[in-house]
Short mmCIF file of C-alpha atoms in Angstrom, two decimals:
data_model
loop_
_atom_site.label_atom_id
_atom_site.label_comp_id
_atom_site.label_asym_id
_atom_site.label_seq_id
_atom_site.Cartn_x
_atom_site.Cartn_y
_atom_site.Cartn_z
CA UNK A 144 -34.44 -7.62 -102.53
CA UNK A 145 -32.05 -6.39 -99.51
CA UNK A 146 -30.73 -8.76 -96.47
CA UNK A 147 -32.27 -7.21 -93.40
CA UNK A 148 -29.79 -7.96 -90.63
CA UNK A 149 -31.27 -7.92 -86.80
CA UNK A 150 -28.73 -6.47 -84.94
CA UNK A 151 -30.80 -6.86 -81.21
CA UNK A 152 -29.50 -10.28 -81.02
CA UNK A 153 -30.03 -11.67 -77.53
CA UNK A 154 -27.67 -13.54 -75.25
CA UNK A 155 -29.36 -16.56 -73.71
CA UNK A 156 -28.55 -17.69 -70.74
CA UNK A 157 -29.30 -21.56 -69.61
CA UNK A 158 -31.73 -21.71 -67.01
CA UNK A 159 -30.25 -24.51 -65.41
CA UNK A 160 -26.97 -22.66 -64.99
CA UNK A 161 -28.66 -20.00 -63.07
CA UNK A 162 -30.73 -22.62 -60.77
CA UNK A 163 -27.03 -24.30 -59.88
CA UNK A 164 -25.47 -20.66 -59.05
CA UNK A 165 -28.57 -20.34 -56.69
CA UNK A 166 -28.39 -23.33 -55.29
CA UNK A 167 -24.86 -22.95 -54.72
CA UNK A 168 -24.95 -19.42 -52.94
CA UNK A 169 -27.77 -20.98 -51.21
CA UNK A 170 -26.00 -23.92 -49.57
CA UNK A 171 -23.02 -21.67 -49.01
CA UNK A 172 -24.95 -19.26 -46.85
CA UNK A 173 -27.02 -22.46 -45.00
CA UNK A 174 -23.14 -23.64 -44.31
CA UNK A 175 -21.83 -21.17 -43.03
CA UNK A 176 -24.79 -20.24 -40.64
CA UNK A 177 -24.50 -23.48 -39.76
CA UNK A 178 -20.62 -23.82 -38.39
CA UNK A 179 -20.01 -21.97 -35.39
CA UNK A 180 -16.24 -21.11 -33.71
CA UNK A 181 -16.10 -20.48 -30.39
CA UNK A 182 -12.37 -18.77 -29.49
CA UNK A 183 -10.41 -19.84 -26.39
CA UNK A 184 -11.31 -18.75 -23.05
CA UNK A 185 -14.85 -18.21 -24.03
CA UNK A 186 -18.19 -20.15 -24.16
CA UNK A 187 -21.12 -20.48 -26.50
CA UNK A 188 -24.69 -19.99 -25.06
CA UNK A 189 -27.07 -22.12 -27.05
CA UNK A 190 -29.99 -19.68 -27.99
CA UNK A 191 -33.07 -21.77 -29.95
CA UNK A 192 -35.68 -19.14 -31.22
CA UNK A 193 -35.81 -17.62 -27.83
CA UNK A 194 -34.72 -20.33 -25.66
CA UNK A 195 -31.51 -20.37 -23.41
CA UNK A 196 -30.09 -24.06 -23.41
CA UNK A 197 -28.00 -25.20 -20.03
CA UNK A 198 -25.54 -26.99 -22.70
CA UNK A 199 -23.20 -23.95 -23.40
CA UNK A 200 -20.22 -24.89 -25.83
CA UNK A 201 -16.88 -25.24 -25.62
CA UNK A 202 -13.80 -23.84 -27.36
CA UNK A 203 -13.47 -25.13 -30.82
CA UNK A 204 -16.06 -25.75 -34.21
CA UNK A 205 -19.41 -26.72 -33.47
CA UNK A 206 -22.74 -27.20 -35.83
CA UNK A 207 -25.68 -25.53 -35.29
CA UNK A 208 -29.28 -24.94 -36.70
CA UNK A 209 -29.10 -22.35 -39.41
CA UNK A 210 -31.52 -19.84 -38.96
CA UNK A 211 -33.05 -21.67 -35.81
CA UNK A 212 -30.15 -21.23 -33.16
CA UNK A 213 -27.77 -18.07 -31.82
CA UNK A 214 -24.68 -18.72 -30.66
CA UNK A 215 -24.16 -16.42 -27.96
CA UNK A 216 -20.17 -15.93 -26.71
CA UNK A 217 -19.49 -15.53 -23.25
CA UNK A 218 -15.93 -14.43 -22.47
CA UNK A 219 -14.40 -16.62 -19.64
CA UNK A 220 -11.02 -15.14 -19.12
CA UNK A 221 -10.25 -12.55 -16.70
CA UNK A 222 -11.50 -9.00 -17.06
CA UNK A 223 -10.51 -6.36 -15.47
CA UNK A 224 -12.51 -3.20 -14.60
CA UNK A 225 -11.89 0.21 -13.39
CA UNK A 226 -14.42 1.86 -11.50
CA UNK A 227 -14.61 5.12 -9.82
CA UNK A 228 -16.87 6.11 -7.09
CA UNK A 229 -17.19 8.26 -3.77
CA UNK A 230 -18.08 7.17 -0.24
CA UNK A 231 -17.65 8.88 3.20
CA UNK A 232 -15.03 7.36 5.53
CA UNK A 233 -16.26 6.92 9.15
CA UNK A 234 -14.71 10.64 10.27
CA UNK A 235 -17.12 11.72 7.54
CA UNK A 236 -14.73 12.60 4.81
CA UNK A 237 -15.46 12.24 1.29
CA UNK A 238 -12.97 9.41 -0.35
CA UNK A 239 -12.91 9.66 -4.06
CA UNK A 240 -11.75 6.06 -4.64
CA UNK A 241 -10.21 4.43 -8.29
CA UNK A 242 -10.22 0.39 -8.00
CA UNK A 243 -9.05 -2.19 -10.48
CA UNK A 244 -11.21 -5.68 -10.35
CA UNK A 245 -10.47 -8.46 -11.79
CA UNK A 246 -12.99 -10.95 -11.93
CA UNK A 247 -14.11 -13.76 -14.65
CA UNK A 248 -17.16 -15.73 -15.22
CA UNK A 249 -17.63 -19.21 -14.32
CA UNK A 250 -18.06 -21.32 -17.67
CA UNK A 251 -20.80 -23.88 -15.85
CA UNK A 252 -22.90 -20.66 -15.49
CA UNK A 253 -22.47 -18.44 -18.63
CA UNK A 254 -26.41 -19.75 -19.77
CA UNK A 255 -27.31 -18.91 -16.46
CA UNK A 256 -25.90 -15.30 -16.27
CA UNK A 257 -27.17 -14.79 -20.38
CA UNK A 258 -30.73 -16.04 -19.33
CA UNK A 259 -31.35 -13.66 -15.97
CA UNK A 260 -28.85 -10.57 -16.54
CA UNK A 261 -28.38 -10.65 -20.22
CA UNK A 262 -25.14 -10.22 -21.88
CA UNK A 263 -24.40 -7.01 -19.96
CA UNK A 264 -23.94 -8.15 -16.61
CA UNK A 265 -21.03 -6.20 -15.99
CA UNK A 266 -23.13 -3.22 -16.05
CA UNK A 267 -26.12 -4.73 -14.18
CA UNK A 268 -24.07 -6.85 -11.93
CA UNK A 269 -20.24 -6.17 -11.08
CA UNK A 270 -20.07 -2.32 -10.72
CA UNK A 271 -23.19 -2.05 -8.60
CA UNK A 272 -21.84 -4.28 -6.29
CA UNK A 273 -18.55 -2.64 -5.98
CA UNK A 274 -20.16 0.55 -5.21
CA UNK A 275 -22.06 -0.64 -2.82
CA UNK A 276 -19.20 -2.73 -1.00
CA UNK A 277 -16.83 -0.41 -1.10
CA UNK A 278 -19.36 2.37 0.63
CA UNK A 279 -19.90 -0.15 3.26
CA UNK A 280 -15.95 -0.86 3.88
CA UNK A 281 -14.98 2.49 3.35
CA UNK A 282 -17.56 3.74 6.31
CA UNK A 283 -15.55 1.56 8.70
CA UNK A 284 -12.41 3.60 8.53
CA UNK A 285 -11.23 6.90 9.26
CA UNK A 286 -10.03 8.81 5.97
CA UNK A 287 -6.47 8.37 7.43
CA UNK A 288 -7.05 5.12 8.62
CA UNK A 289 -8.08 3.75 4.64
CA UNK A 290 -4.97 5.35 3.66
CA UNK A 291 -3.02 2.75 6.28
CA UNK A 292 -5.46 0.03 6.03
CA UNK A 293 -4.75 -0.78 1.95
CA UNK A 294 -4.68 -4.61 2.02
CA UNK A 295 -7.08 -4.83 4.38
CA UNK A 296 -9.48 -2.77 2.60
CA UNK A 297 -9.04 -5.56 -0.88
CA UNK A 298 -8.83 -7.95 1.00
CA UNK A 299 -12.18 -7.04 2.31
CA UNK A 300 -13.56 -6.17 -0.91
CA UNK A 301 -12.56 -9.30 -2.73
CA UNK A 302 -14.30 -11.63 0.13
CA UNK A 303 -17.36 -9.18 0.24
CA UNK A 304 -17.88 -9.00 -3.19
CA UNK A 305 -17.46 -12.79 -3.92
CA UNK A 306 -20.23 -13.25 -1.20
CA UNK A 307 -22.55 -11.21 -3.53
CA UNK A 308 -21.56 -12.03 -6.92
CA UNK A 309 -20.27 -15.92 -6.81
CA UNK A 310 -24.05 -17.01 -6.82
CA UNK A 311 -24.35 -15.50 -10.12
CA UNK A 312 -21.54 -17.49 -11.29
CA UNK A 313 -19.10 -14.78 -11.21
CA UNK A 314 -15.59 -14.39 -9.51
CA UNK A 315 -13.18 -11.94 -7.88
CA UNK A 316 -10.03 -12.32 -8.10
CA UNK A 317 -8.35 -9.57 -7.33
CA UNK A 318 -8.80 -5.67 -6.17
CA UNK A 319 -6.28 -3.34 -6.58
CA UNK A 320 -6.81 -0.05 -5.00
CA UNK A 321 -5.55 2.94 -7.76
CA UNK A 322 -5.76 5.66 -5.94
CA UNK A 323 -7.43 7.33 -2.99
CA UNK A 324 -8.73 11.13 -3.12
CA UNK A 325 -9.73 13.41 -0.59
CA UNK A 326 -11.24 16.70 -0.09
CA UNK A 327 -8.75 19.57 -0.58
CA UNK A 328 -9.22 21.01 2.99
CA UNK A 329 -8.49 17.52 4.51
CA UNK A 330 -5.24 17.59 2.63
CA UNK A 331 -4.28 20.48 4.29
CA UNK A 332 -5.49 19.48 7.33
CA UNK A 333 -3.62 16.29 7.27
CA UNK A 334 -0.76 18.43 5.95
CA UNK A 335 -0.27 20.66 8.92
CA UNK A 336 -1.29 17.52 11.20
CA UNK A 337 2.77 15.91 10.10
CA UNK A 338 4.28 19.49 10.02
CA UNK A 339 3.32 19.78 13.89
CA UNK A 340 4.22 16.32 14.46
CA UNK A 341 7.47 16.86 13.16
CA UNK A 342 8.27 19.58 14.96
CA UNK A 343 7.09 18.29 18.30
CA UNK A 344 9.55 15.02 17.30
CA UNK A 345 12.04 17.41 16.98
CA UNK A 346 11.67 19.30 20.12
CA UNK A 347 11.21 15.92 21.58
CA UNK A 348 14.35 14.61 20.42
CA UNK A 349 16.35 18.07 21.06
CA UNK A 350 15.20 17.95 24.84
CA UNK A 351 16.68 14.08 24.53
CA UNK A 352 19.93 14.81 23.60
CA UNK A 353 20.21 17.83 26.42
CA UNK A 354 19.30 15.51 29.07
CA UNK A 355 21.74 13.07 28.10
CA UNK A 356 24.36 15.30 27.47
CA UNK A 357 23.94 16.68 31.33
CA UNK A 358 23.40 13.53 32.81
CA UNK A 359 27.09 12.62 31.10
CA UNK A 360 28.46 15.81 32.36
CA UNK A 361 27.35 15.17 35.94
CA UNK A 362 28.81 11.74 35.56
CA UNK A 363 31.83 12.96 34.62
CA UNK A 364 31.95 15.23 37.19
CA UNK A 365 31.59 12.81 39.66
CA UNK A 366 33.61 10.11 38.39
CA UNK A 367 36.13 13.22 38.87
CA UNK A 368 35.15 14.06 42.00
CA UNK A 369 35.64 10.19 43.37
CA UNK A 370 39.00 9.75 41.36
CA UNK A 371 40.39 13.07 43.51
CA UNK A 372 38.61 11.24 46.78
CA UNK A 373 40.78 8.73 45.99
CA UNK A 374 43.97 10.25 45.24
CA UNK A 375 43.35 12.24 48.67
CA UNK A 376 42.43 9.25 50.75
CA UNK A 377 45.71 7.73 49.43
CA UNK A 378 47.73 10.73 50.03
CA UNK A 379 46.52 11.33 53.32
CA UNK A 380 47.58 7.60 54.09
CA UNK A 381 51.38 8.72 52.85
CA UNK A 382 51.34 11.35 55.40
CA UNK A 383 53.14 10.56 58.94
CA UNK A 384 55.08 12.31 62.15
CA UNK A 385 58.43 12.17 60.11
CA UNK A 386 57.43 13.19 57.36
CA UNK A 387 56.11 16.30 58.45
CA UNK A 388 59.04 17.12 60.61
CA UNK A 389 60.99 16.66 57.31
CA UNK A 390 58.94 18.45 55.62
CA UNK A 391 59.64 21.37 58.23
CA UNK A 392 63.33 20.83 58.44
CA UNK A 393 63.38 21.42 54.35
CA UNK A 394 61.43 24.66 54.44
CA UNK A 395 63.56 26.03 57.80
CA UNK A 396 65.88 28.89 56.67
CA UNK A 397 68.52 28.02 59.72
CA UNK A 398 66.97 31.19 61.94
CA UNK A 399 65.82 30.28 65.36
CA UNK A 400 62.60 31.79 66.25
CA UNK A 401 61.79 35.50 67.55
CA UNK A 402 59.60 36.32 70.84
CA UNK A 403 58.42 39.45 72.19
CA UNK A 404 57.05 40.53 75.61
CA UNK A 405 55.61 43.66 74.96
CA UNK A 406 58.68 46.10 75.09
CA UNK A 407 61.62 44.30 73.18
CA UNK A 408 62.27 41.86 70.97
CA UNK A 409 64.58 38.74 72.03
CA UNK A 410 66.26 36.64 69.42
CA UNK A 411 67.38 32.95 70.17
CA UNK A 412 69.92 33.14 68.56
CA UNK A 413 71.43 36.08 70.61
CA UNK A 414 71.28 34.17 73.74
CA UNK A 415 72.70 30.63 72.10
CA UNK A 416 75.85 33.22 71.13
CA UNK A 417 75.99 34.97 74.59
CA UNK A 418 76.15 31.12 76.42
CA UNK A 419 79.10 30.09 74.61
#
């Protein structure tokens, strides 16, 4: 009688080797939801089924509730963010305006700011509030004036906007101010505003240097004039009786003196020969 040979063998697995793979999968997955990390500069916000804790954790390892408990991760370092907005200057210009803010969020109140605004507070919080500032800073300058007025205008904006926001647990640190924009026809404007001042300066500063330069020719015309007072008044001094007379003798050519009366001519020197 032939062998019949079952060739559907099966391959039989322990069923306690499967219950210790599931039960090792299992407590691998309850471990790791149960080990949180929280990286430096940030915070953990405690969330329990729903429920925003005031204990937030620090940077480092920390155990939680697996399944039970969110670790939320508020960052704590300083953030910057570049907003760009329009507002109207007080001469009614439109200022197209690019700011850099740097702000962070106060550790002690990361719950608070997840619990009332939510993890997107920088949308719901931080740029509203520089809009708004800045449209209410911006109105108290003249377009030119903002252009000038630089610190003043951050510095303004980092004390308004901590007013507003520090309550919420968040801080400004700094405002830089990119860039300010205006309207093409106040370029112009402004433009032809410097190109007339310049020229006035220029006339100005021509009409300068002509009155100085006649105001030294008249003075050197009359320190001239006093100098030849001078040499005069000293001359005139020099000048005496004798001198004259010696003067006279020098320029005598040694002929006495001619007369007329009418119908001849009598020579001195005729009569001084006719004596002797």
């Amino acid at each position: 009688m032939p062998t019949i040979i079952n060739s559907g063998s099966k391959f039989n697995v322990p069923k306690k080797a499967i219950i210790i793979t599931v039960s090792v999968i299992a407590a691998l997955i309850i471990l790791f939801n149960s080990i949180t990390i929280i990286d430096a500069g940030h915070t953990g916000v405690i969330n329990t089924l729903g429920r925003v804790s005031e204990n937030v954790l620090q940077e480092g390892i920390h155990m939680k509730i697996p399944f039970v408990q969110r670790i939320i991760k508020m960052d704590n370092r300083i953030v910057k963010l570049e907003v760009e907005t329009e507002a109207f200057s007080k001469d009614l210009q439109t200022v197209a305006t690019t700011l850099a803010i740097n702000y962070r969020v106060a550790k002690d109140k990361s719950y608070a700011i997840y619990k009332n605004v939510g993890s997107d507070y920088e949308t719901i919080l931080v740029t509203p509030a520089v809009n708004e500032v800045l449209k209410a800073i911006t109105a108290q300058y003249t377009a030119e004036e903002s252009v000038t007025n630089r610190s003043l205008i951050s510095q303004g904006l980092i004390e308004q906007l901590n007013e507003k926001l520090n309550k919420n647990g968040i801080y400004v640190e700094d405002v830089n101010i990119i860039n300010f924009d205006f309207s093409d026809a106040y370029v112009s404007a402004i433009e032809e505003k410097q190109v007339a001042e310049q020229r006035l300066l220029k006339a100005k500063t021509e009409k300068e240097e002509a009155i100085v330069k006649a105001e030294a020719e008249a003075e050197t015309v009359r320190i001239q004039a006093e100098a030849q007072a001078k040499a005069n008044q000293i001359l005139n001094k020099s000048i005496n009786a004798n001198l004259i007379e010696y003067e006279k003798i020098q320029k005598w050519n040694g002929e006495l003196p001619k007369v007329t009366d009418g119908s001849a001519i009598i020579n001195f020197s005729d009569l001084l020969t006719k004596d002797k």
